[in-house]
Short mmCIF file of the C-alpha atoms (twelve columns), coordinates in Angstrom:
data_MODEL
# 
_entry.id   MODEL 
# 
loop_
_atom_site.group_PDB 
_atom_site.id 
_atom_site.type_symbol 
_atom_site.label_atom_id 
_atom_site.label_alt_id 
_atom_site.label_comp_id 
_atom_site.label_asym_id 
_atom_site.label_seq_id 
_atom_site.Cartn_x 
_atom_site.Cartn_y 
_atom_site.Cartn_z 
_atom_site.pdbx_PDB_model_num 
ATOM 1   C CA . MET A 1   -17.474 -16.775 -23.178 1 
ATOM 2   C CA . VAL A 2   -13.765 -16.513 -22.439 1 
ATOM 3   C CA . GLU A 3   -13.082 -14.548 -19.259 1 
ATOM 4   C CA . ALA A 4   -9.973  -13.331 -17.532 1 
ATOM 5   C CA . ARG A 5   -9.130  -14.567 -14.055 1 
ATOM 6   C CA . PRO A 6   -11.451 -13.049 -11.422 1 
ATOM 7   C CA . VAL A 7   -8.583  -11.197 -9.759  1 
ATOM 8   C CA . VAL A 8   -7.656  -9.609  -13.084 1 
ATOM 9   C CA . ARG A 9   -11.262 -8.614  -13.825 1 
ATOM 10  C CA . GLU A 10  -11.383 -6.844  -10.471 1 
ATOM 11  C CA . LEU A 11  -8.124  -4.949  -10.878 1 
ATOM 12  C CA . PRO A 12  -8.482  -1.163  -11.161 1 
ATOM 13  C CA . ALA A 13  -6.946  0.248   -14.318 1 
ATOM 14  C CA . TYR A 14  -3.697  2.136   -13.881 1 
ATOM 15  C CA . LYS A 15  -4.380  5.830   -14.340 1 
ATOM 16  C CA . PRO A 16  -1.531  7.708   -16.036 1 
ATOM 17  C CA . GLY A 17  -1.178  11.466  -15.922 1 
ATOM 18  C CA . ARG A 18  -3.525  13.192  -18.319 1 
ATOM 19  C CA . ASN A 19  -2.225  14.402  -21.677 1 
ATOM 20  C CA . PRO A 20  -1.878  18.210  -21.483 1 
ATOM 21  C CA . ALA A 21  -2.705  18.685  -25.169 1 
ATOM 22  C CA . ASP A 22  -6.022  16.899  -24.651 1 
ATOM 23  C CA . LEU A 23  -6.885  19.069  -21.665 1 
ATOM 24  C CA . ALA A 24  -5.935  22.267  -23.517 1 
ATOM 25  C CA . ARG A 25  -8.279  21.368  -26.377 1 
ATOM 26  C CA . GLU A 26  -11.041 20.420  -23.965 1 
ATOM 27  C CA . ILE A 27  -11.046 23.682  -22.048 1 
ATOM 28  C CA . GLY A 28  -10.109 25.898  -25.004 1 
ATOM 29  C CA . VAL A 29  -6.692  27.188  -24.008 1 
ATOM 30  C CA . ASP A 30  -3.401  27.279  -25.880 1 
ATOM 31  C CA . ARG A 31  -1.471  25.222  -23.369 1 
ATOM 32  C CA . ALA A 32  -1.924  23.143  -20.243 1 
ATOM 33  C CA . VAL A 33  0.787   22.407  -17.677 1 
ATOM 34  C CA . LYS A 34  1.297   18.801  -16.620 1 
ATOM 35  C CA . LEU A 35  2.594   18.348  -13.067 1 
ATOM 36  C CA . ALA A 36  1.216   14.850  -12.539 1 
ATOM 37  C CA . SER A 37  3.778   12.236  -13.559 1 
ATOM 38  C CA . ASN A 38  7.061   13.284  -11.907 1 
ATOM 39  C CA . GLU A 39  8.855   13.799  -15.202 1 
ATOM 40  C CA . VAL A 40  11.695  16.302  -15.411 1 
ATOM 41  C CA . ALA A 41  11.002  19.467  -17.368 1 
ATOM 42  C CA . PHE A 42  14.366  19.421  -19.158 1 
ATOM 43  C CA . PRO A 43  14.646  18.176  -22.743 1 
ATOM 44  C CA . PRO A 44  16.588  14.974  -23.451 1 
ATOM 45  C CA . LEU A 45  20.330  15.185  -22.855 1 
ATOM 46  C CA . PRO A 46  22.264  16.051  -26.046 1 
ATOM 47  C CA . ALA A 47  24.275  12.826  -25.800 1 
ATOM 48  C CA . VAL A 48  21.036  10.867  -25.521 1 
ATOM 49  C CA . VAL A 49  19.641  12.444  -28.687 1 
ATOM 50  C CA . GLN A 50  22.840  11.587  -30.550 1 
ATOM 51  C CA . ALA A 51  22.840  7.999   -29.279 1 
ATOM 52  C CA . ILE A 52  19.212  7.460   -30.282 1 
ATOM 53  C CA . ALA A 53  19.840  8.904   -33.736 1 
ATOM 54  C CA . ALA A 54  22.733  6.501   -34.226 1 
ATOM 55  C CA . ALA A 55  20.793  3.500   -32.944 1 
ATOM 56  C CA . VAL A 56  17.781  4.106   -35.182 1 
ATOM 57  C CA . ALA A 57  19.679  2.735   -38.163 1 
ATOM 58  C CA . GLU A 58  19.810  -0.686  -36.463 1 
ATOM 59  C CA . THR A 59  16.167  -0.980  -35.395 1 
ATOM 60  C CA . ASN A 60  15.442  -3.614  -38.010 1 
ATOM 61  C CA . ARG A 61  17.278  -5.934  -35.591 1 
ATOM 62  C CA . TYR A 62  16.236  -7.130  -32.159 1 
ATOM 63  C CA . PRO A 63  17.893  -5.402  -29.203 1 
ATOM 64  C CA . ASP A 64  20.480  -7.168  -27.080 1 
ATOM 65  C CA . ASN A 65  18.278  -9.234  -24.774 1 
ATOM 66  C CA . GLY A 66  20.946  -9.222  -22.065 1 
ATOM 67  C CA . ALA A 67  21.612  -5.465  -22.333 1 
ATOM 68  C CA . VAL A 68  25.289  -6.360  -21.976 1 
ATOM 69  C CA . VAL A 69  26.734  -2.905  -22.630 1 
ATOM 70  C CA . LEU A 70  24.263  -1.169  -20.320 1 
ATOM 71  C CA . THR A 71  24.692  -3.816  -17.626 1 
ATOM 72  C CA . ALA A 72  28.468  -3.442  -17.756 1 
ATOM 73  C CA . ALA A 73  28.179  0.348   -17.521 1 
ATOM 74  C CA . LEU A 74  25.911  0.090   -14.482 1 
ATOM 75  C CA . ALA A 75  28.174  -2.483  -12.827 1 
ATOM 76  C CA . GLU A 76  31.183  -0.240  -13.305 1 
ATOM 77  C CA . ARG A 77  29.392  2.858   -12.036 1 
ATOM 78  C CA . TYR A 78  28.234  1.167   -8.834  1 
ATOM 79  C CA . GLY A 79  31.200  -1.113  -8.222  1 
ATOM 80  C CA . VAL A 80  29.328  -4.408  -8.497  1 
ATOM 81  C CA . ASP A 81  29.646  -7.515  -10.633 1 
ATOM 82  C CA . PRO A 82  27.509  -7.554  -13.788 1 
ATOM 83  C CA . GLY A 83  25.840  -10.691 -12.425 1 
ATOM 84  C CA . GLN A 84  24.297  -8.541  -9.690  1 
ATOM 85  C CA . VAL A 85  22.485  -6.326  -12.228 1 
ATOM 86  C CA . ALA A 86  19.203  -6.860  -14.045 1 
ATOM 87  C CA . THR A 87  17.597  -4.365  -16.426 1 
ATOM 88  C CA . GLY A 88  13.947  -3.997  -17.299 1 
ATOM 89  C CA . CYS A 89  11.325  -1.957  -19.125 1 
ATOM 90  C CA . GLY A 90  11.118  0.578   -16.314 1 
ATOM 91  C CA . ALA A 91  11.404  -0.158  -12.609 1 
ATOM 92  C CA . VAL A 92  7.741   -1.149  -12.451 1 
ATOM 93  C CA . THR A 93  8.385   -4.077  -14.795 1 
ATOM 94  C CA . LEU A 94  11.185  -5.204  -12.512 1 
ATOM 95  C CA . CYS A 95  8.705   -5.068  -9.610  1 
ATOM 96  C CA . GLN A 96  6.417   -7.359  -11.570 1 
ATOM 97  C CA . GLU A 97  9.279   -9.720  -12.397 1 
ATOM 98  C CA . LEU A 98  10.246  -9.849  -8.719  1 
ATOM 99  C CA . ALA A 99  6.677   -10.814 -7.805  1 
ATOM 100 C CA . GLN A 100 6.690   -13.496 -10.488 1 
ATOM 101 C CA . ALA A 101 10.053  -14.805 -9.324  1 
ATOM 102 C CA . TYR A 102 9.346   -14.951 -5.593  1 
ATOM 103 C CA . ASN A 103 5.615   -15.156 -4.946  1 
ATOM 104 C CA . ASP A 104 3.358   -18.192 -5.069  1 
ATOM 105 C CA . PRO A 105 -0.366  -18.159 -4.241  1 
ATOM 106 C CA . GLY A 106 -0.634  -17.999 -0.469  1 
ATOM 107 C CA . SER A 107 2.527   -15.925 -0.063  1 
ATOM 108 C CA . SER A 108 2.475   -12.199 0.672   1 
ATOM 109 C CA . ILE A 109 4.067   -8.881  -0.288  1 
ATOM 110 C CA . ALA A 110 4.378   -6.220  2.406   1 
ATOM 111 C CA . PHE A 111 4.664   -2.475  1.847   1 
ATOM 112 C CA . ALA A 112 3.715   0.875   3.322   1 
ATOM 113 C CA . TRP A 113 0.407   2.439   2.343   1 
ATOM 114 C CA . ARG A 114 -0.016  4.782   0.812   1 
ATOM 115 C CA . SER A 115 3.004   4.149   -1.364  1 
ATOM 116 C CA . PHE A 116 3.615   3.314   -5.030  1 
ATOM 117 C CA . GLU A 117 0.191   2.375   -6.341  1 
ATOM 118 C CA . MET A 118 1.414   -0.610  -8.354  1 
ATOM 119 C CA . TYR A 119 2.489   -2.674  -5.325  1 
ATOM 120 C CA . PRO A 120 -0.978  -4.042  -4.448  1 
ATOM 121 C CA . LEU A 121 -1.803  -4.623  -8.119  1 
ATOM 122 C CA . LEU A 122 1.354   -6.662  -8.600  1 
ATOM 123 C CA . ALA A 123 0.517   -8.738  -5.550  1 
ATOM 124 C CA . SER A 124 -2.936  -9.482  -6.933  1 
ATOM 125 C CA . VAL A 125 -1.608  -10.543 -10.328 1 
ATOM 126 C CA . ALA A 126 0.938   -12.833 -8.650  1 
ATOM 127 C CA . GLY A 127 -1.801  -14.404 -6.520  1 
ATOM 128 C CA . ALA A 128 -0.144  -13.074 -3.374  1 
ATOM 129 C CA . ARG A 129 -1.679  -11.345 -0.383  1 
ATOM 130 C CA . ALA A 130 -1.018  -7.596  -0.246  1 
ATOM 131 C CA . VAL A 131 -0.082  -6.500  3.275   1 
ATOM 132 C CA . ARG A 132 -0.559  -2.746  3.598   1 
ATOM 133 C CA . VAL A 133 1.122   -1.079  6.581   1 
ATOM 134 C CA . PRO A 134 -0.286  2.408   7.292   1 
ATOM 135 C CA . LEU A 135 2.012   5.405   7.160   1 
ATOM 136 C CA . VAL A 136 2.723   7.372   10.334  1 
ATOM 137 C CA . PRO A 137 3.382   11.084  10.878  1 
ATOM 138 C CA . GLY A 138 6.957   11.977  10.044  1 
ATOM 139 C CA . ARG A 139 6.870   15.079  12.266  1 
ATOM 140 C CA . PRO A 140 5.066   15.987  15.477  1 
ATOM 141 C CA . GLY A 141 1.494   16.944  14.765  1 
ATOM 142 C CA . GLY A 142 1.806   16.050  11.097  1 
ATOM 143 C CA . VAL A 143 -0.326  13.834  8.929   1 
ATOM 144 C CA . PRO A 144 0.564   10.181  8.247   1 
ATOM 145 C CA . ASP A 145 3.128   10.440  5.448   1 
ATOM 146 C CA . THR A 146 6.161   8.329   6.411   1 
ATOM 147 C CA . HIS A 147 7.060   4.630   6.538   1 
ATOM 148 C CA . ASP A 148 6.392   2.860   9.814   1 
ATOM 149 C CA . LEU A 149 9.331   0.455   9.651   1 
ATOM 150 C CA . ASP A 150 8.492   -1.090  13.027  1 
ATOM 151 C CA . GLY A 151 4.984   -1.754  11.767  1 
ATOM 152 C CA . LEU A 152 6.319   -3.146  8.508   1 
ATOM 153 C CA . LEU A 153 8.654   -5.472  10.382  1 
ATOM 154 C CA . ALA A 154 5.779   -6.680  12.562  1 
ATOM 155 C CA . ALA A 155 3.702   -7.384  9.435   1 
ATOM 156 C CA . ILE A 156 6.353   -9.682  7.961   1 
ATOM 157 C CA . ASP A 157 5.672   -13.353 8.648   1 
ATOM 158 C CA . GLU A 158 6.629   -16.733 7.220   1 
ATOM 159 C CA . THR A 159 4.544   -16.052 4.093   1 
ATOM 160 C CA . THR A 160 6.236   -12.751 3.236   1 
ATOM 161 C CA . ARG A 161 8.505   -13.184 0.248   1 
ATOM 162 C CA . LEU A 162 8.899   -9.516  -0.695  1 
ATOM 163 C CA . ALA A 163 8.877   -6.269  1.280   1 
ATOM 164 C CA . PHE A 164 9.018   -2.991  -0.635  1 
ATOM 165 C CA . VAL A 165 10.425  0.166   0.944   1 
ATOM 166 C CA . CYS A 166 9.871   3.125   -1.367  1 
ATOM 167 C CA . ASN A 167 12.469  5.663   -0.269  1 
ATOM 168 C CA . PRO A 168 11.736  8.515   -0.906  1 
ATOM 169 C CA . ASN A 169 8.121   7.473   -0.753  1 
ATOM 170 C CA . ASN A 170 5.797   8.033   -3.669  1 
ATOM 171 C CA . PRO A 171 3.458   9.950   -3.365  1 
ATOM 172 C CA . THR A 172 4.362   11.701  -0.087  1 
ATOM 173 C CA . GLY A 173 8.031   12.507  -0.836  1 
ATOM 174 C CA . THR A 174 9.154   11.680  2.697   1 
ATOM 175 C CA . ALA A 175 12.151  9.444   3.415   1 
ATOM 176 C CA . VAL A 176 13.365  7.194   6.200   1 
ATOM 177 C CA . ARG A 177 16.781  7.825   7.699   1 
ATOM 178 C CA . ARG A 178 19.843  5.649   7.965   1 
ATOM 179 C CA . ALA A 179 19.655  4.398   11.554  1 
ATOM 180 C CA . GLU A 180 16.041  3.223   11.391  1 
ATOM 181 C CA . LEU A 181 16.494  1.650   7.972   1 
ATOM 182 C CA . GLU A 182 19.613  -0.217  9.104   1 
ATOM 183 C CA . ARG A 183 17.755  -1.537  12.172  1 
ATOM 184 C CA . PHE A 184 14.913  -2.690  9.966   1 
ATOM 185 C CA . LEU A 185 17.161  -4.451  7.444   1 
ATOM 186 C CA . ASP A 186 19.070  -6.218  10.191  1 
ATOM 187 C CA . ALA A 187 15.836  -7.530  11.725  1 
ATOM 188 C CA . VAL A 188 14.058  -8.769  8.585   1 
ATOM 189 C CA . PRO A 189 14.073  -12.585 8.301   1 
ATOM 190 C CA . ALA A 190 16.531  -13.990 5.791   1 
ATOM 191 C CA . GLN A 191 13.764  -15.566 3.687   1 
ATOM 192 C CA . THR A 192 12.178  -12.163 2.930   1 
ATOM 193 C CA . LEU A 193 13.689  -10.094 0.134   1 
ATOM 194 C CA . VAL A 194 13.658  -6.378  0.942   1 
ATOM 195 C CA . VAL A 195 13.459  -4.220  -2.172  1 
ATOM 196 C CA . LEU A 196 14.573  -0.632  -1.670  1 
ATOM 197 C CA . ASP A 197 12.676  1.215   -4.379  1 
ATOM 198 C CA . GLU A 198 14.790  4.308   -5.025  1 
ATOM 199 C CA . ALA A 199 13.234  5.769   -8.166  1 
ATOM 200 C CA . TYR A 200 13.853  9.279   -6.816  1 
ATOM 201 C CA . ARG A 201 17.257  8.753   -5.205  1 
ATOM 202 C CA . GLU A 202 18.984  11.391  -7.329  1 
ATOM 203 C CA . PHE A 203 16.835  14.149  -5.816  1 
ATOM 204 C CA . VAL A 204 17.712  13.364  -2.175  1 
ATOM 205 C CA . THR A 205 19.473  16.242  -0.415  1 
ATOM 206 C CA . ASP A 206 19.202  15.127  3.224   1 
ATOM 207 C CA . PRO A 207 22.580  13.544  4.085   1 
ATOM 208 C CA . ASP A 208 20.899  11.267  6.621   1 
ATOM 209 C CA . VAL A 209 18.796  9.551   3.956   1 
ATOM 210 C CA . PRO A 210 21.019  6.611   3.019   1 
ATOM 211 C CA . ASP A 211 22.010  5.365   -0.384  1 
ATOM 212 C CA . GLY A 212 20.355  1.951   -0.542  1 
ATOM 213 C CA . LEU A 213 23.317  0.497   -2.408  1 
ATOM 214 C CA . GLU A 214 25.503  1.168   0.630   1 
ATOM 215 C CA . LEU A 215 23.074  -0.607  2.938   1 
ATOM 216 C CA . MET A 216 22.737  -3.485  0.481   1 
ATOM 217 C CA . ARG A 217 26.389  -4.488  0.912   1 
ATOM 218 C CA . GLY A 218 26.697  -7.570  3.058   1 
ATOM 219 C CA . ARG A 219 22.928  -8.143  3.175   1 
ATOM 220 C CA . PRO A 220 22.032  -10.932 0.733   1 
ATOM 221 C CA . ASN A 221 18.279  -10.407 1.140   1 
ATOM 222 C CA . VAL A 222 18.396  -6.763  -0.027  1 
ATOM 223 C CA . ALA A 223 18.042  -5.434  -3.570  1 
ATOM 224 C CA . VAL A 224 17.803  -1.883  -4.907  1 
ATOM 225 C CA . LEU A 225 15.567  -0.628  -7.712  1 
ATOM 226 C CA . ARG A 226 16.298  2.504   -9.726  1 
ATOM 227 C CA . THR A 227 15.102  4.031   -12.970 1 
ATOM 228 C CA . PHE A 228 16.229  6.228   -15.833 1 
ATOM 229 C CA . SER A 229 12.716  7.666   -16.134 1 
ATOM 230 C CA . LYS A 230 13.036  10.472  -13.610 1 
ATOM 231 C CA . ALA A 231 16.342  12.271  -13.046 1 
ATOM 232 C CA . TRP A 232 17.909  10.864  -16.213 1 
ATOM 233 C CA . GLY A 233 15.033  12.113  -18.373 1 
ATOM 234 C CA . LEU A 234 14.188  8.868   -20.194 1 
ATOM 235 C CA . ALA A 235 10.549  8.447   -19.138 1 
ATOM 236 C CA . GLY A 236 9.461   7.922   -22.745 1 
ATOM 237 C CA . LEU A 237 11.969  5.123   -23.329 1 
ATOM 238 C CA . ARG A 238 11.259  2.942   -20.263 1 
ATOM 239 C CA . VAL A 239 14.410  1.512   -18.751 1 
ATOM 240 C CA . GLY A 240 15.065  0.640   -15.117 1 
ATOM 241 C CA . TYR A 241 17.503  -1.566  -13.266 1 
ATOM 242 C CA . LEU A 242 17.883  -3.737  -10.194 1 
ATOM 243 C CA . ILE A 243 21.093  -4.304  -8.253  1 
ATOM 244 C CA . ALA A 244 21.151  -7.165  -5.751  1 
ATOM 245 C CA . GLU A 245 23.743  -8.161  -3.194  1 
ATOM 246 C CA . ASP A 246 23.060  -11.808 -4.009  1 
ATOM 247 C CA . PRO A 247 23.533  -12.467 -7.750  1 
ATOM 248 C CA . ALA A 248 20.867  -15.185 -7.490  1 
ATOM 249 C CA . VAL A 249 18.263  -12.454 -7.005  1 
ATOM 250 C CA . ALA A 250 19.259  -10.702 -10.210 1 
ATOM 251 C CA . GLU A 251 19.334  -14.063 -11.984 1 
ATOM 252 C CA . ALA A 252 15.786  -14.853 -10.854 1 
ATOM 253 C CA . VAL A 253 14.616  -11.520 -12.221 1 
ATOM 254 C CA . ARG A 254 16.371  -12.127 -15.514 1 
ATOM 255 C CA . LYS A 255 14.598  -15.495 -15.797 1 
ATOM 256 C CA . THR A 256 11.195  -13.787 -15.608 1 
ATOM 257 C CA . HIS A 257 12.279  -11.001 -17.977 1 
ATOM 258 C CA . VAL A 258 10.081  -10.522 -21.054 1 
ATOM 259 C CA . PRO A 259 12.500  -11.044 -23.966 1 
ATOM 260 C CA . PHE A 260 13.682  -7.893  -25.775 1 
ATOM 261 C CA . SER A 261 11.543  -5.605  -23.575 1 
ATOM 262 C CA . VAL A 262 14.343  -3.059  -23.110 1 
ATOM 263 C CA . SER A 263 14.518  -1.622  -26.588 1 
ATOM 264 C CA . MET A 264 17.642  -0.908  -28.574 1 
ATOM 265 C CA . LEU A 265 16.960  2.828   -28.328 1 
ATOM 266 C CA . ALA A 266 16.418  2.635   -24.571 1 
ATOM 267 C CA . GLN A 267 19.687  0.792   -24.028 1 
ATOM 268 C CA . ALA A 268 21.667  3.242   -26.154 1 
ATOM 269 C CA . ALA A 269 20.034  6.211   -24.447 1 
ATOM 270 C CA . ALA A 270 20.715  4.886   -20.949 1 
ATOM 271 C CA . VAL A 271 24.388  4.285   -21.690 1 
ATOM 272 C CA . ALA A 272 24.680  7.802   -23.103 1 
ATOM 273 C CA . ALA A 273 22.906  9.242   -20.065 1 
ATOM 274 C CA . LEU A 274 25.365  7.537   -17.721 1 
ATOM 275 C CA . GLY A 275 28.140  9.272   -19.635 1 
ATOM 276 C CA . SER A 276 26.457  12.638  -18.982 1 
ATOM 277 C CA . GLU A 277 26.317  12.351  -15.208 1 
ATOM 278 C CA . ASP A 278 27.702  15.819  -14.498 1 
ATOM 279 C CA . GLU A 279 24.909  17.388  -16.520 1 
ATOM 280 C CA . VAL A 280 22.327  15.183  -14.806 1 
ATOM 281 C CA . ARG A 281 23.635  16.242  -11.393 1 
ATOM 282 C CA . ALA A 282 23.338  19.900  -12.391 1 
ATOM 283 C CA . ARG A 283 19.769  19.339  -13.520 1 
ATOM 284 C CA . CYS A 284 18.902  17.582  -10.258 1 
ATOM 285 C CA . ALA A 285 20.365  20.503  -8.303  1 
ATOM 286 C CA . ALA A 286 18.127  22.866  -10.257 1 
ATOM 287 C CA . VAL A 287 15.099  20.681  -9.502  1 
ATOM 288 C CA . THR A 288 15.812  20.510  -5.785  1 
ATOM 289 C CA . ALA A 289 16.360  24.285  -5.612  1 
ATOM 290 C CA . GLU A 290 13.018  24.785  -7.337  1 
ATOM 291 C CA . ARG A 291 11.481  22.224  -4.968  1 
ATOM 292 C CA . GLU A 292 12.480  24.428  -2.032  1 
ATOM 293 C CA . ARG A 293 11.026  27.527  -3.677  1 
ATOM 294 C CA . LEU A 294 7.773   25.753  -4.486  1 
ATOM 295 C CA . THR A 295 7.526   24.286  -0.980  1 
ATOM 296 C CA . ALA A 296 7.971   27.714  0.596   1 
ATOM 297 C CA . ALA A 297 5.391   29.264  -1.731  1 
ATOM 298 C CA . LEU A 298 2.858   26.542  -0.950  1 
ATOM 299 C CA . ARG A 299 3.415   26.922  2.783   1 
ATOM 300 C CA . ASP A 300 2.896   30.670  2.421   1 
ATOM 301 C CA . ARG A 301 -0.500  29.823  0.943   1 
ATOM 302 C CA . GLY A 302 -1.427  27.710  3.947   1 
ATOM 303 C CA . PHE A 303 -0.671  24.226  2.665   1 
ATOM 304 C CA . ASP A 304 0.834   21.753  5.140   1 
ATOM 305 C CA . VAL A 305 3.735   20.573  2.967   1 
ATOM 306 C CA . ALA A 306 6.331   18.235  4.453   1 
ATOM 307 C CA . ASP A 307 9.952   18.401  3.361   1 
ATOM 308 C CA . SER A 308 10.205  16.334  0.187   1 
ATOM 309 C CA . GLN A 309 13.253  14.345  -0.912  1 
ATOM 310 C CA . ALA A 310 11.824  13.654  -4.381  1 
ATOM 311 C CA . ASN A 311 10.954  15.779  -7.419  1 
ATOM 312 C CA . PHE A 312 7.395   16.316  -6.220  1 
ATOM 313 C CA . VAL A 313 5.564   17.653  -3.190  1 
ATOM 314 C CA . TRP A 314 2.549   16.278  -1.356  1 
ATOM 315 C CA . LEU A 315 -0.510  18.287  -0.367  1 
ATOM 316 C CA . PRO A 316 -2.354  16.322  2.362   1 
ATOM 317 C CA . LEU A 317 -5.859  17.611  1.689   1 
ATOM 318 C CA . GLY A 318 -8.023  14.650  2.704   1 
ATOM 319 C CA . ASP A 319 -11.522 14.909  1.264   1 
ATOM 320 C CA . ASP A 320 -10.643 18.153  -0.527  1 
ATOM 321 C CA . ALA A 321 -8.020  16.490  -2.748  1 
ATOM 322 C CA . ALA A 322 -10.214 15.594  -5.715  1 
ATOM 323 C CA . GLY A 323 -11.961 18.950  -5.686  1 
ATOM 324 C CA . LEU A 324 -8.743  20.936  -5.745  1 
ATOM 325 C CA . ALA A 325 -7.281  18.801  -8.533  1 
ATOM 326 C CA . ALA A 326 -10.438 19.320  -10.600 1 
ATOM 327 C CA . ALA A 327 -10.335 23.062  -9.987  1 
ATOM 328 C CA . LEU A 328 -6.723  23.169  -11.112 1 
ATOM 329 C CA . GLU A 329 -7.524  21.178  -14.264 1 
ATOM 330 C CA . ALA A 330 -10.222 23.727  -15.077 1 
ATOM 331 C CA . ARG A 331 -7.383  26.262  -15.002 1 
ATOM 332 C CA . ALA A 332 -5.109  24.157  -17.256 1 
ATOM 333 C CA . VAL A 333 -2.915  22.613  -14.541 1 
ATOM 334 C CA . ILE A 334 -2.776  18.822  -14.263 1 
ATOM 335 C CA . THR A 335 -1.816  17.312  -10.890 1 
ATOM 336 C CA . ARG A 336 -2.208  13.825  -9.438  1 
ATOM 337 C CA . PRO A 337 -5.024  13.495  -6.907  1 
ATOM 338 C CA . PHE A 338 -5.476  10.560  -4.546  1 
ATOM 339 C CA . ALA A 339 -9.118  10.838  -3.537  1 
ATOM 340 C CA . GLY A 340 -9.636  11.284  0.178   1 
ATOM 341 C CA . GLU A 341 -5.916  11.665  0.832   1 
ATOM 342 C CA . GLY A 342 -3.983  14.315  -1.029  1 
ATOM 343 C CA . VAL A 343 -2.582  15.756  -4.236  1 
ATOM 344 C CA . ARG A 344 0.885   15.042  -5.588  1 
ATOM 345 C CA . VAL A 345 2.445   17.909  -7.495  1 
ATOM 346 C CA . THR A 346 5.529   17.406  -9.651  1 
ATOM 347 C CA . VAL A 347 8.212   20.082  -9.391  1 
ATOM 348 C CA . GLY A 348 8.172   21.566  -12.878 1 
ATOM 349 C CA . SER A 349 10.142  24.376  -14.408 1 
ATOM 350 C CA . PRO A 350 10.013  27.751  -12.616 1 
ATOM 351 C CA . GLU A 351 7.546   28.980  -15.232 1 
ATOM 352 C CA . GLU A 352 5.329   25.898  -14.818 1 
ATOM 353 C CA . ASN A 353 5.379   26.212  -11.051 1 
ATOM 354 C CA . ASP A 354 4.413   29.870  -11.314 1 
ATOM 355 C CA . VAL A 355 1.421   28.828  -13.440 1 
ATOM 356 C CA . LEU A 356 0.452   26.380  -10.687 1 
ATOM 357 C CA . LEU A 357 0.757   28.995  -7.958  1 
ATOM 358 C CA . ALA A 358 -1.301  31.487  -9.956  1 
ATOM 359 C CA . ALA A 359 -3.974  28.835  -10.495 1 
ATOM 360 C CA . LEU A 360 -4.046  28.078  -6.761  1 
ATOM 361 C CA . ASP A 361 -4.499  31.781  -6.070  1 
ATOM 362 C CA . GLN A 362 -7.390  31.885  -8.553  1 
ATOM 363 C CA . VAL A 363 -9.037  28.896  -6.887  1 
ATOM 364 C CA . ARG A 364 -8.709  30.561  -3.496  1 
ATOM 365 C CA . ASP A 365 -9.999  33.928  -4.771  1 
ATOM 366 C CA . ASP A 366 -12.946 32.318  -6.572  1 
ATOM 367 C CA . ALA A 367 -13.881 30.466  -3.391  1 
ATOM 368 C CA . ARG A 368 -14.118 33.803  -1.558  1 
ATOM 369 C CA . VAL A 369 -16.630 35.203  -4.022  1 
ATOM 370 C CA . PRO A 370 -20.141 34.800  -2.594  1 
# 
């Protein structure tokens, strides 16, 4: 019998957000609201729709494996050389390519925990040791929800090839500030590549949360990951990018790139999205305004919600997390539970968030009924 490697057999399956149409059919309602996957509620940008329609006529051909037009557009936008840029099928694929490029068996990858759930899986696939550094409270008396950069630095040793800093952190939404991040970057050994995972950068409103690309300058062991899946509204097309201070980092990622994995449609859409930045900024402003309204409403209902810098909020419910998520699903609202820890709730449209709040009120009222 042919068997996969033991480490692969033991890997937990990635659990995507549930399909709302499936849930609606299951519970017999017209519509379910999905607030589980941190998508934006807006439809695709008009320029994106036009670009995809134009590109469809060429899909009998392979896409540009080097994504030259997209790479040039990103390099121009961020003021870097194209050699510092690598594109991929979503930021998570770039994470995998980084692990393949830098980790041998016996090496390690360090990251905060809880953070992006793919980090430990990528370490396992690469044959590397996953070093999880527990989160710490980001505010007096709060729950552990923020990177412990001192702890992360202490966990880095001669085996550590990669260190991920998810900022803002998924799933807690908290962010580390400039001074502590600069101290951390300056202290990390030169042989460890620090990857600032900024999938939610466009939703940051705190001026003291730094732009990772600014901190990258002059630090050859720092790279920044971003994605078009969130703020830019291209989750269904899968395109992310890495920008590295040292072009050799981007080159290493390109060498592990799966050929043609950024589709022709994805490349065209991303270029068109970059040309619609003013509209994207307006959409992000609407999301962050709604984030504040939702946060206030949740706090009014007794939830201990930290200030989020992403397009989601975190409910630190401990052992009650799975139960609340199940109760919400029974009322046609899909969230993302992390059993024993909390529930991540995407900031949806105002109407979607009102459905969530009404469902929470129903759960609370039903619990009061003897």
